[in-house]
Amino acid sequence: MAKNDESASVTGENVNDSLQWGLTLLKRSIHELMGSLSAIQKPLTESKWQLPQATSQLDRISEQTEQATKQVLDLVEKIGEHQSDVIDLLNQSINTLRDTEDVNLEVIAKLEAAEEHANRTQNDTYTIMDALQFQDITAQQINHAASLLEEVEGKIENIVGQLDMGDGEGEAVQKQSKNQRAFNPNADMLVKQTNQAGIDSLVKSSRAKTEE
Amino acid sequence: MSDLKILAVDDSSTMRRIIINTLKRAGFEDVVEACDGKEALAKLETEKIDFVITDWNMPEMDGLTFVTNMRKSDSHSKTPVLMVTMRSVKEDIVEALKAGVNNYIVKPFTPDTLKEKIDQTLAG
């Protein structure tokens, strides 16, 4: 009987020792975890403030590019109109000269050449105008980037909230109202996944199905 | 010069200006604008629109929802619609055609393509 009591007591001591060791390890792990959480608190809090700034900056780029594009469009339209006036005047001059008695063919030829130049300049202004479509495309790309940043911002806010990592200067974060963003995530100036011929083929088969 | 009244729908004011300018050069002088699907539906109620050119990705109401709603109305169930958008994935094009879009152009477009597709849509 005594031997049983002794072995039971030894086993009990072992269990206690194991428990204590386990608790010590647990305490150590918790301590380390708290240390890690403290270490990430500052960068997380900084990110929480920096991300909205990055999003604002992207929106500013978009707005300013739009403004600059509008200015270019204004000028291009004016140049186009002036060129139309020049072409009209040249045309009238050529017709007037042709109606005169002493037709100066050399002058007429020069005026016709000038008219051709004016037409080419006008066409070039239209080409510039068409190229300004880039602004819509880049605005969508910027919107996409801003949207991704806002997503990350939201996730960080969740983490900060769940870990109760207030910055100590008031939990109320002034959230900038998020713009409703409309964009194509695949917007690209150069790459089209389906070319116009492919699109035309799809339109044709869709029409054929409707007519059946 | 055409007497067709066209509604140009795009959230980008730059894009609307370019489209309107291109239409004027092609002989389409009577053009009305809207900045999203919601405004476009309102314009359809108050103006006699013969042809619609619309973008897809727009806030408030996108182009696809606009066309779907437009097709439900008695007065505009058959009005020709040309979609002018950045979306070039085949599935998107098929979806647009199923929603009632008659023709489709991917940005950036050329003036010749725009004119060609308008003529093609009207003829079709």
mmCIF file of C-alpha atoms in Angstrom:
data_model
loop_
_atom_site.group_PDB
_atom_site.id
_atom_site.type_symbol
_atom_site.label_atom_id
_atom_site.label_comp_id
_atom_site.label_asym_id
_atom_site.label_seq_id
_atom_site.Cartn_x
_atom_site.Cartn_y
_atom_site.Cartn_z
ATOM 1 C CA MET A 1 0.000 0.000 0.000
ATOM 2 C CA ALA A 2 2.739 2.444 0.934
ATOM 3 C CA LYS A 3 4.536 1.749 -2.341
ATOM 4 C CA ASN A 4 1.345 2.661 -4.266
ATOM 5 C CA ASP A 5 1.006 5.913 -2.329
ATOM 6 C CA GLU A 6 4.647 6.732 -3.091
ATOM 7 C CA SER A 7 4.297 6.093 -6.847
ATOM 8 C CA ALA A 8 1.024 7.998 -6.939
ATOM 9 C CA SER A 9 2.753 10.931 -5.257
ATOM 10 C CA VAL A 10 5.675 10.789 -7.741
ATOM 11 C CA THR A 11 3.237 10.659 -10.696
ATOM 12 C CA GLY A 12 1.348 13.606 -9.187
ATOM 13 C CA GLU A 13 4.584 15.584 -8.914
ATOM 14 C CA ASN A 14 5.400 14.795 -12.560
ATOM 15 C CA VAL A 15 1.988 16.039 -13.658
ATOM 16 C CA ASN A 16 2.447 19.224 -11.668
ATOM 17 C CA ASP A 17 5.893 19.783 -13.129
ATOM 18 C CA SER A 18 4.565 19.179 -16.627
ATOM 19 C CA LEU A 19 1.697 21.580 -16.044
ATOM 20 C CA GLN A 20 3.974 24.231 -14.697
ATOM 21 C CA TRP A 21 6.365 23.829 -17.606
ATOM 22 C CA GLY A 22 3.464 23.985 -20.041
ATOM 23 C CA LEU A 23 2.187 27.150 -18.408
ATOM 24 C CA THR A 24 5.644 28.684 -18.491
ATOM 25 C CA LEU A 25 5.908 27.940 -22.205
ATOM 26 C CA LEU A 26 2.426 29.332 -22.800
ATOM 27 C CA LYS A 27 3.290 32.498 -20.897
ATOM 28 C CA ARG A 28 6.437 32.846 -22.972
ATOM 29 C CA SER A 29 4.498 32.374 -26.232
ATOM 30 C CA ILE A 30 1.881 34.941 -25.218
ATOM 31 C CA HIS A 31 4.643 37.372 -24.325
ATOM 32 C CA GLU A 32 6.290 36.896 -27.707
ATOM 33 C CA LEU A 33 2.960 37.309 -29.459
ATOM 34 C CA MET A 34 2.276 40.539 -27.608
ATOM 35 C CA GLY A 35 5.728 41.725 -28.612
ATOM 36 C CA SER A 36 5.019 40.929 -32.274
ATOM 37 C CA LEU A 37 1.658 42.670 -32.108
ATOM 38 C CA SER A 38 3.291 45.740 -30.578
ATOM 39 C CA ALA A 39 5.901 45.696 -33.318
ATOM 40 C CA ILE A 40 3.265 45.726 -36.079
ATOM 41 C CA GLN A 41 1.008 48.258 -34.390
ATOM 42 C CA LYS A 42 2.964 51.294 -35.556
ATOM 43 C CA PRO A 43 3.261 50.269 -39.247
ATOM 44 C CA LEU A 44 -0.403 49.246 -39.341
ATOM 45 C CA THR A 45 -1.516 52.544 -37.842
ATOM 46 C CA GLU A 46 0.724 54.463 -40.231
ATOM 47 C CA SER A 47 -0.669 52.474 -43.189
ATOM 48 C CA LYS A 48 -4.190 53.280 -42.031
ATOM 49 C CA TRP A 49 -3.388 56.980 -42.500
ATOM 50 C CA GLN A 50 -1.138 56.697 -45.567
ATOM 51 C CA LEU A 51 -3.479 54.622 -47.736
ATOM 52 C CA PRO A 52 -6.215 57.293 -47.958
ATOM 53 C CA GLN A 53 -3.503 59.800 -48.870
ATOM 54 C CA ALA A 54 -2.322 57.529 -51.693
ATOM 55 C CA THR A 55 -5.906 57.159 -52.933
ATOM 56 C CA SER A 56 -6.397 60.951 -52.808
ATOM 57 C CA GLN A 57 -3.223 61.468 -54.776
ATOM 58 C CA LEU A 58 -4.399 59.056 -57.474
ATOM 59 C CA ASP A 59 -7.723 60.893 -57.677
ATOM 60 C CA ARG A 60 -5.830 64.186 -58.006
ATOM 61 C CA ILE A 61 -3.781 62.773 -60.884
ATOM 62 C CA SER A 62 -6.990 61.746 -62.622
ATOM 63 C CA GLU A 63 -8.649 65.161 -62.100
ATOM 64 C CA GLN A 64 -5.625 67.125 -63.247
ATOM 65 C CA THR A 65 -5.107 64.932 -66.299
ATOM 66 C CA GLU A 66 -8.760 65.475 -67.156
ATOM 67 C CA GLN A 67 -8.352 69.260 -66.788
ATOM 68 C CA ALA A 68 -5.248 69.299 -68.980
ATOM 69 C CA THR A 69 -6.992 67.142 -71.584
ATOM 70 C CA LYS A 70 -9.943 69.538 -71.653
ATOM 71 C CA GLN A 71 -7.559 72.434 -72.309
ATOM 72 C CA VAL A 72 -5.950 70.547 -75.185
ATOM 73 C CA LEU A 73 -9.395 69.663 -76.551
ATOM 74 C CA ASP A 74 -10.438 73.350 -76.409
ATOM 75 C CA LEU A 75 -7.379 74.372 -78.405
ATOM 76 C CA VAL A 76 -7.663 71.514 -80.881
ATOM 77 C CA GLU A 77 -11.309 72.395 -81.547
ATOM 78 C CA LYS A 78 -10.341 76.050 -82.093
ATOM 79 C CA ILE A 79 -7.537 75.105 -84.474
ATOM 80 C CA GLY A 80 -9.960 72.834 -86.348
ATOM 81 C CA GLU A 81 -12.450 75.688 -86.722
ATOM 82 C CA HIS A 82 -9.745 78.124 -87.876
ATOM 83 C CA GLN A 83 -8.530 75.638 -90.422
ATOM 84 C CA SER A 84 -12.096 75.252 -91.725
ATOM 85 C CA ASP A 85 -12.250 79.045 -92.151
ATOM 86 C CA VAL A 86 -8.869 79.068 -93.928
ATOM 87 C CA ILE A 87 -9.987 76.274 -96.269
ATOM 88 C CA ASP A 88 -13.202 78.163 -97.063
ATOM 89 C CA LEU A 89 -11.302 81.397 -97.773
ATOM 90 C CA LEU A 90 -8.795 79.630 -99.990
ATOM 91 C CA ASN A 91 -11.626 77.921 -101.862
ATOM 92 C CA GLN A 92 -13.410 81.223 -102.410
ATOM 93 C CA SER A 93 -10.149 82.862 -103.575
ATOM 94 C CA ILE A 94 -9.502 80.055 -106.064
ATOM 95 C CA ASN A 95 -13.036 80.297 -107.457
ATOM 96 C CA THR A 96 -12.819 84.103 -107.707
ATOM 97 C CA LEU A 97 -9.501 83.914 -109.536
ATOM 98 C CA ARG A 98 -10.835 81.301 -111.950
ATOM 99 C CA ASP A 99 -13.687 83.652 -112.838
ATOM 100 C CA THR A 100 -11.341 86.504 -113.738
ATOM 101 C CA GLU A 101 -10.332 87.239 -117.312
ATOM 102 C CA ASP A 102 -6.593 86.924 -116.873
ATOM 103 C CA VAL A 103 -6.424 83.661 -115.010
ATOM 104 C CA ASN A 104 -3.116 83.321 -113.228
ATOM 105 C CA LEU A 105 -2.671 79.597 -113.121
ATOM 106 C CA GLU A 106 0.478 79.797 -111.039
ATOM 107 C CA VAL A 107 -1.318 81.661 -108.260
ATOM 108 C CA ILE A 108 -4.230 79.210 -108.412
ATOM 109 C CA ALA A 109 -1.838 76.287 -108.129
ATOM 110 C CA LYS A 110 -0.203 77.864 -105.072
ATOM 111 C CA LEU A 111 -3.579 78.486 -103.445
ATOM 112 C CA GLU A 112 -4.614 74.890 -104.132
ATOM 113 C CA ALA A 113 -1.387 73.693 -102.511
ATOM 114 C CA ALA A 114 -2.131 75.908 -99.500
ATOM 115 C CA GLU A 115 -5.635 74.435 -99.336
ATOM 116 C CA GLU A 116 -4.199 70.929 -99.323
ATOM 117 C CA HIS A 117 -1.870 71.869 -96.446
ATOM 118 C CA ALA A 118 -4.775 73.334 -94.531
ATOM 119 C CA ASN A 119 -6.767 70.119 -95.046
ATOM 120 C CA ARG A 120 -3.860 68.034 -93.800
ATOM 121 C CA THR A 121 -3.464 70.258 -90.728
ATOM 122 C CA GLN A 122 -7.162 69.922 -90.028
ATOM 123 C CA ASN A 123 -6.938 66.132 -90.289
ATOM 124 C CA ASP A 124 -3.950 66.192 -87.931
ATOM 125 C CA THR A 125 -5.989 68.104 -85.349
ATOM 126 C CA TYR A 126 -8.686 65.417 -85.588
ATOM 127 C CA THR A 127 -5.996 62.774 -85.040
ATOM 128 C CA ILE A 128 -4.828 64.645 -81.924
ATOM 129 C CA MET A 129 -8.403 64.776 -80.684
ATOM 130 C CA ASP A 130 -8.896 61.044 -81.228
ATOM 131 C CA ALA A 131 -5.626 60.321 -79.366
ATOM 132 C CA LEU A 132 -6.996 62.164 -76.327
ATOM 133 C CA GLN A 133 -9.149 59.088 -75.696
ATOM 134 C CA PHE A 134 -6.110 57.988 -73.651
ATOM 135 C CA GLN A 135 -7.414 60.120 -70.785
ATOM 136 C CA ASP A 136 -10.538 57.983 -70.333
ATOM 137 C CA ILE A 137 -8.475 54.809 -70.433
ATOM 138 C CA THR A 138 -5.836 55.985 -67.940
ATOM 139 C CA ALA A 139 -8.567 57.353 -65.664
ATOM 140 C CA GLN A 140 -10.058 53.851 -65.505
ATOM 141 C CA GLN A 141 -6.658 52.343 -64.749
ATOM 142 C CA ILE A 142 -6.123 54.877 -61.967
ATOM 143 C CA ASN A 143 -9.605 54.191 -60.599
ATOM 144 C CA HIS A 144 -8.778 50.491 -60.505
ATOM 145 C CA ALA A 145 -5.555 51.146 -58.576
ATOM 146 C CA ALA A 146 -7.405 53.446 -56.133
ATOM 147 C CA SER A 147 -10.096 50.822 -55.650
ATOM 148 C CA LEU A 148 -7.454 48.199 -54.762
ATOM 149 C CA LEU A 149 -5.897 50.584 -52.233
ATOM 150 C CA GLU A 150 -9.301 51.217 -50.661
ATOM 151 C CA GLU A 151 -9.769 47.463 -50.338
ATOM 152 C CA VAL A 152 -6.424 47.126 -48.539
ATOM 153 C CA GLU A 153 -7.341 50.107 -46.353
ATOM 154 C CA GLY A 154 -10.575 48.388 -45.357
ATOM 155 C CA LYS A 155 -8.762 45.169 -44.463
ATOM 156 C CA ILE A 156 -6.191 47.003 -42.343
ATOM 157 C CA GLU A 157 -8.961 48.866 -40.538
ATOM 158 C CA ASN A 158 -10.562 45.522 -39.744
ATOM 159 C CA ILE A 159 -7.310 44.129 -38.373
ATOM 160 C CA VAL A 160 -6.669 47.243 -36.316
ATOM 161 C CA GLY A 161 -10.217 47.120 -34.994
ATOM 162 C CA GLN A 162 -10.104 43.411 -34.126
ATOM 163 C CA LEU A 163 -6.763 43.713 -32.379
ATOM 164 C CA ASP A 164 -8.001 46.843 -30.656
ATOM 165 C CA MET A 165 -4.994 48.809 -31.806
ATOM 166 C CA GLY A 166 -6.275 52.317 -31.300
ATOM 167 C CA ASP A 167 -3.721 55.006 -31.992
ATOM 168 C CA GLY A 168 -4.543 56.562 -28.656
ATOM 169 C CA GLU A 169 -5.497 59.865 -30.236
ATOM 170 C CA GLY A 170 -9.173 59.170 -30.657
ATOM 171 C CA GLU A 171 -10.682 56.161 -32.339
ATOM 172 C CA ALA A 172 -12.901 58.231 -34.628
ATOM 173 C CA VAL A 173 -11.118 58.122 -37.964
ATOM 174 C CA GLN A 174 -12.227 60.787 -40.408
ATOM 175 C CA LYS A 175 -13.020 58.608 -43.367
ATOM 176 C CA GLN A 176 -12.965 60.346 -46.682
ATOM 177 C CA SER A 177 -16.137 59.508 -48.470
ATOM 178 C CA LYS A 178 -15.200 57.007 -51.088
ATOM 179 C CA ASN A 179 -16.084 57.932 -54.661
ATOM 180 C CA GLN A 180 -18.270 55.524 -56.492
ATOM 181 C CA ARG A 181 -15.700 54.109 -58.838
ATOM 182 C CA ALA A 182 -16.625 52.830 -62.278
ATOM 183 C CA PHE A 183 -13.844 51.178 -64.249
ATOM 184 C CA ASN A 184 -12.891 48.248 -66.367
ATOM 185 C CA PRO A 185 -10.137 46.308 -64.530
ATOM 186 C CA ASN A 186 -8.747 45.202 -67.903
ATOM 187 C CA ALA A 187 -8.616 48.731 -69.375
ATOM 188 C CA ASP A 188 -5.626 48.934 -71.708
ATOM 189 C CA MET A 189 -4.725 51.434 -74.424
ATOM 190 C CA LEU A 190 -2.830 48.922 -76.520
ATOM 191 C CA VAL A 191 -4.230 45.447 -75.835
ATOM 192 C CA LYS A 192 -7.699 44.418 -76.984
ATOM 193 C CA GLN A 193 -8.696 40.888 -76.121
ATOM 194 C CA THR A 194 -11.101 40.743 -79.042
ATOM 195 C CA ASN A 195 -10.329 42.752 -82.187
ATOM 196 C CA GLN A 196 -13.022 44.496 -84.253
ATOM 197 C CA ALA A 197 -13.220 41.621 -86.716
ATOM 198 C CA GLY A 198 -13.913 39.244 -83.827
ATOM 199 C CA ILE A 199 -16.558 41.599 -82.444
ATOM 200 C CA ASP A 200 -18.198 41.924 -85.864
ATOM 201 C CA SER A 201 -18.362 38.145 -86.100
ATOM 202 C CA LEU A 202 -20.082 37.910 -82.689
ATOM 203 C CA VAL A 203 -22.556 40.649 -83.685
ATOM 204 C CA LYS A 204 -23.317 38.844 -86.938
ATOM 205 C CA SER A 205 -23.998 35.503 -85.239
ATOM 206 C CA SER A 206 -26.103 37.204 -82.557
ATOM 207 C CA ARG A 207 -28.209 38.836 -85.298
ATOM 208 C CA ALA A 208 -28.564 35.506 -87.103
ATOM 209 C CA LYS A 209 -29.827 33.849 -83.880
ATOM 210 C CA THR A 210 -32.346 36.659 -83.320
ATOM 211 C CA GLU A 211 -33.682 36.309 -86.844
ATOM 212 C CA GLU A 212 -34.184 32.516 -86.529
ATOM 213 C CA MET B 1 -26.130 66.095 -92.991
ATOM 214 C CA SER B 2 -28.266 63.602 -91.051
ATOM 215 C CA ASP B 3 -31.321 64.603 -89.007
ATOM 216 C CA LEU B 4 -30.859 61.630 -86.675
ATOM 217 C CA LYS B 5 -30.959 62.592 -82.981
ATOM 218 C CA ILE B 6 -28.256 60.715 -81.102
ATOM 219 C CA LEU B 7 -27.876 60.233 -77.344
ATOM 220 C CA ALA B 8 -24.217 59.901 -76.263
ATOM 221 C CA VAL B 9 -23.795 58.312 -72.820
ATOM 222 C CA ASP B 10 -20.411 58.253 -71.060
ATOM 223 C CA ASP B 11 -19.231 59.222 -67.566
ATOM 224 C CA SER B 12 -16.065 60.770 -69.068
ATOM 225 C CA SER B 13 -16.701 64.330 -70.257
ATOM 226 C CA THR B 14 -13.591 64.061 -72.459
ATOM 227 C CA MET B 15 -15.007 60.994 -74.147
ATOM 228 C CA ARG B 16 -18.395 62.648 -74.686
ATOM 229 C CA ARG B 17 -16.714 65.626 -76.354
ATOM 230 C CA ILE B 18 -14.655 63.384 -78.615
ATOM 231 C CA ILE B 19 -17.705 61.326 -79.595
ATOM 232 C CA ILE B 20 -19.790 64.459 -80.249
ATOM 233 C CA ASN B 21 -17.002 65.998 -82.320
ATOM 234 C CA THR B 22 -16.551 62.793 -84.311
ATOM 235 C CA LEU B 23 -20.313 62.591 -84.909
ATOM 236 C CA LYS B 24 -20.409 66.210 -86.141
ATOM 237 C CA ARG B 25 -17.581 65.521 -88.595
ATOM 238 C CA ALA B 26 -19.558 62.507 -89.813
ATOM 239 C CA GLY B 27 -22.613 64.676 -90.403
ATOM 240 C CA PHE B 28 -24.582 63.984 -87.218
ATOM 241 C CA GLU B 29 -25.251 67.429 -85.761
ATOM 242 C CA ASP B 30 -28.082 66.695 -83.352
ATOM 243 C CA VAL B 31 -26.457 65.070 -80.330
ATOM 244 C CA VAL B 32 -27.655 64.930 -76.705
ATOM 245 C CA GLU B 33 -25.388 63.886 -73.805
ATOM 246 C CA ALA B 34 -25.786 61.960 -70.564
ATOM 247 C CA CYS B 35 -23.155 61.075 -67.960
ATOM 248 C CA ASP B 36 -24.585 57.735 -66.832
ATOM 249 C CA GLY B 37 -27.414 55.287 -67.415
ATOM 250 C CA LYS B 38 -29.758 57.005 -64.982
ATOM 251 C CA GLU B 39 -29.469 60.384 -66.730
ATOM 252 C CA ALA B 40 -29.737 58.638 -70.092
ATOM 253 C CA LEU B 41 -33.059 57.022 -69.148
ATOM 254 C CA ALA B 42 -34.332 60.445 -68.089
ATOM 255 C CA LYS B 43 -33.247 61.946 -71.435
ATOM 256 C CA LEU B 44 -35.048 59.161 -73.297
ATOM 257 C CA GLU B 45 -38.257 60.255 -71.544
ATOM 258 C CA THR B 46 -37.939 63.910 -72.549
ATOM 259 C CA GLU B 47 -36.173 63.846 -75.950
ATOM 260 C CA LYS B 48 -37.026 62.100 -79.183
ATOM 261 C CA ILE B 49 -33.911 59.938 -79.488
ATOM 262 C CA ASP B 50 -33.297 57.925 -82.673
ATOM 263 C CA PHE B 51 -29.968 56.318 -81.799
ATOM 264 C CA VAL B 52 -27.982 55.608 -78.629
ATOM 265 C CA ILE B 53 -24.220 55.395 -78.173
ATOM 266 C CA THR B 54 -23.309 54.200 -74.700
ATOM 267 C CA ASP B 55 -20.319 53.315 -72.559
ATOM 268 C CA TRP B 56 -20.442 50.307 -70.194
ATOM 269 C CA ASN B 57 -18.596 51.184 -66.975
ATOM 270 C CA MET B 58 -20.384 54.179 -65.448
ATOM 271 C CA PRO B 59 -21.341 55.073 -61.851
ATOM 272 C CA GLU B 60 -24.992 55.264 -60.707
ATOM 273 C CA MET B 61 -26.161 52.984 -63.526
ATOM 274 C CA ASP B 62 -23.842 51.157 -65.904
ATOM 275 C CA GLY B 63 -24.398 50.779 -69.635
ATOM 276 C CA LEU B 64 -25.648 47.215 -69.480
ATOM 277 C CA THR B 65 -28.314 48.015 -66.875
ATOM 278 C CA PHE B 66 -29.284 51.101 -68.886
ATOM 279 C CA VAL B 67 -29.784 49.089 -72.080
ATOM 280 C CA THR B 68 -31.693 46.346 -70.222
ATOM 281 C CA ASN B 69 -34.052 48.986 -68.769
ATOM 282 C CA MET B 70 -34.313 50.750 -72.093
ATOM 283 C CA ARG B 71 -35.414 47.539 -73.821
ATOM 284 C CA LYS B 72 -38.241 47.142 -71.290
ATOM 285 C CA SER B 73 -39.827 50.429 -72.348
ATOM 286 C CA ASP B 74 -42.374 50.450 -75.192
ATOM 287 C CA SER B 75 -40.976 53.597 -76.798
ATOM 288 C CA HIS B 76 -37.322 52.485 -76.922
ATOM 289 C CA SER B 77 -37.410 48.710 -77.135
ATOM 290 C CA LYS B 78 -36.212 48.943 -80.747
ATOM 291 C CA THR B 79 -34.022 52.080 -80.670
ATOM 292 C CA PRO B 80 -30.612 51.148 -82.098
ATOM 293 C CA VAL B 81 -27.809 50.972 -79.520
ATOM 294 C CA LEU B 82 -24.082 51.063 -80.207
ATOM 295 C CA MET B 83 -21.878 50.239 -77.218
ATOM 296 C CA VAL B 84 -18.483 52.010 -77.150
ATOM 297 C CA THR B 85 -16.416 50.622 -74.282
ATOM 298 C CA MET B 86 -13.025 49.436 -73.008
ATOM 299 C CA ARG B 87 -14.401 45.919 -72.441
ATOM 300 C CA SER B 88 -13.068 43.579 -75.099
ATOM 301 C CA VAL B 89 -13.484 40.155 -73.481
ATOM 302 C CA LYS B 90 -15.670 37.864 -75.605
ATOM 303 C CA GLU B 91 -18.019 37.028 -72.701
ATOM 304 C CA ASP B 92 -18.706 40.738 -72.137
ATOM 305 C CA ILE B 93 -19.516 41.295 -75.796
ATOM 306 C CA VAL B 94 -21.921 38.340 -75.808
ATOM 307 C CA GLU B 95 -23.544 39.611 -72.598
ATOM 308 C CA ALA B 96 -24.035 43.059 -74.127
ATOM 309 C CA LEU B 97 -25.582 41.620 -77.283
ATOM 310 C CA LYS B 98 -27.940 39.475 -75.163
ATOM 311 C CA ALA B 99 -28.981 42.605 -73.208
ATOM 312 C CA GLY B 100 -30.081 44.251 -76.465
ATOM 313 C CA VAL B 101 -27.005 46.112 -77.736
ATOM 314 C CA ASN B 102 -27.064 46.147 -81.556
ATOM 315 C CA ASN B 103 -23.408 46.825 -82.260
ATOM 316 C CA TYR B 104 -20.130 47.145 -80.367
ATOM 317 C CA ILE B 105 -16.844 49.095 -80.594
ATOM 318 C CA VAL B 106 -13.829 48.870 -78.295
ATOM 319 C CA LYS B 107 -12.006 52.061 -77.234
ATOM 320 C CA PRO B 108 -9.885 53.676 -78.498
ATOM 321 C CA PHE B 109 -11.907 53.874 -81.693
ATOM 322 C CA THR B 110 -11.252 55.615 -84.992
ATOM 323 C CA PRO B 111 -13.771 58.032 -86.525
ATOM 324 C CA ASP B 112 -14.126 55.716 -89.533
ATOM 325 C CA THR B 113 -15.060 52.773 -87.286
ATOM 326 C CA LEU B 114 -17.638 54.854 -85.415
ATOM 327 C CA LYS B 115 -19.261 56.061 -88.652
ATOM 328 C CA GLU B 116 -19.143 52.572 -90.166
ATOM 329 C CA LYS B 117 -20.806 50.949 -87.137
ATOM 330 C CA ILE B 118 -23.523 53.623 -86.952
ATOM 331 C CA ASP B 119 -24.316 53.106 -90.647
ATOM 332 C CA GLN B 120 -24.180 49.328 -90.234
ATOM 333 C CA THR B 121 -26.517 49.433 -87.218
ATOM 334 C CA LEU B 122 -29.006 51.660 -89.012
ATOM 335 C CA ALA B 123 -28.959 49.423 -92.065
ATOM 336 C CA GLY B 124 -29.261 46.236 -90.052
#
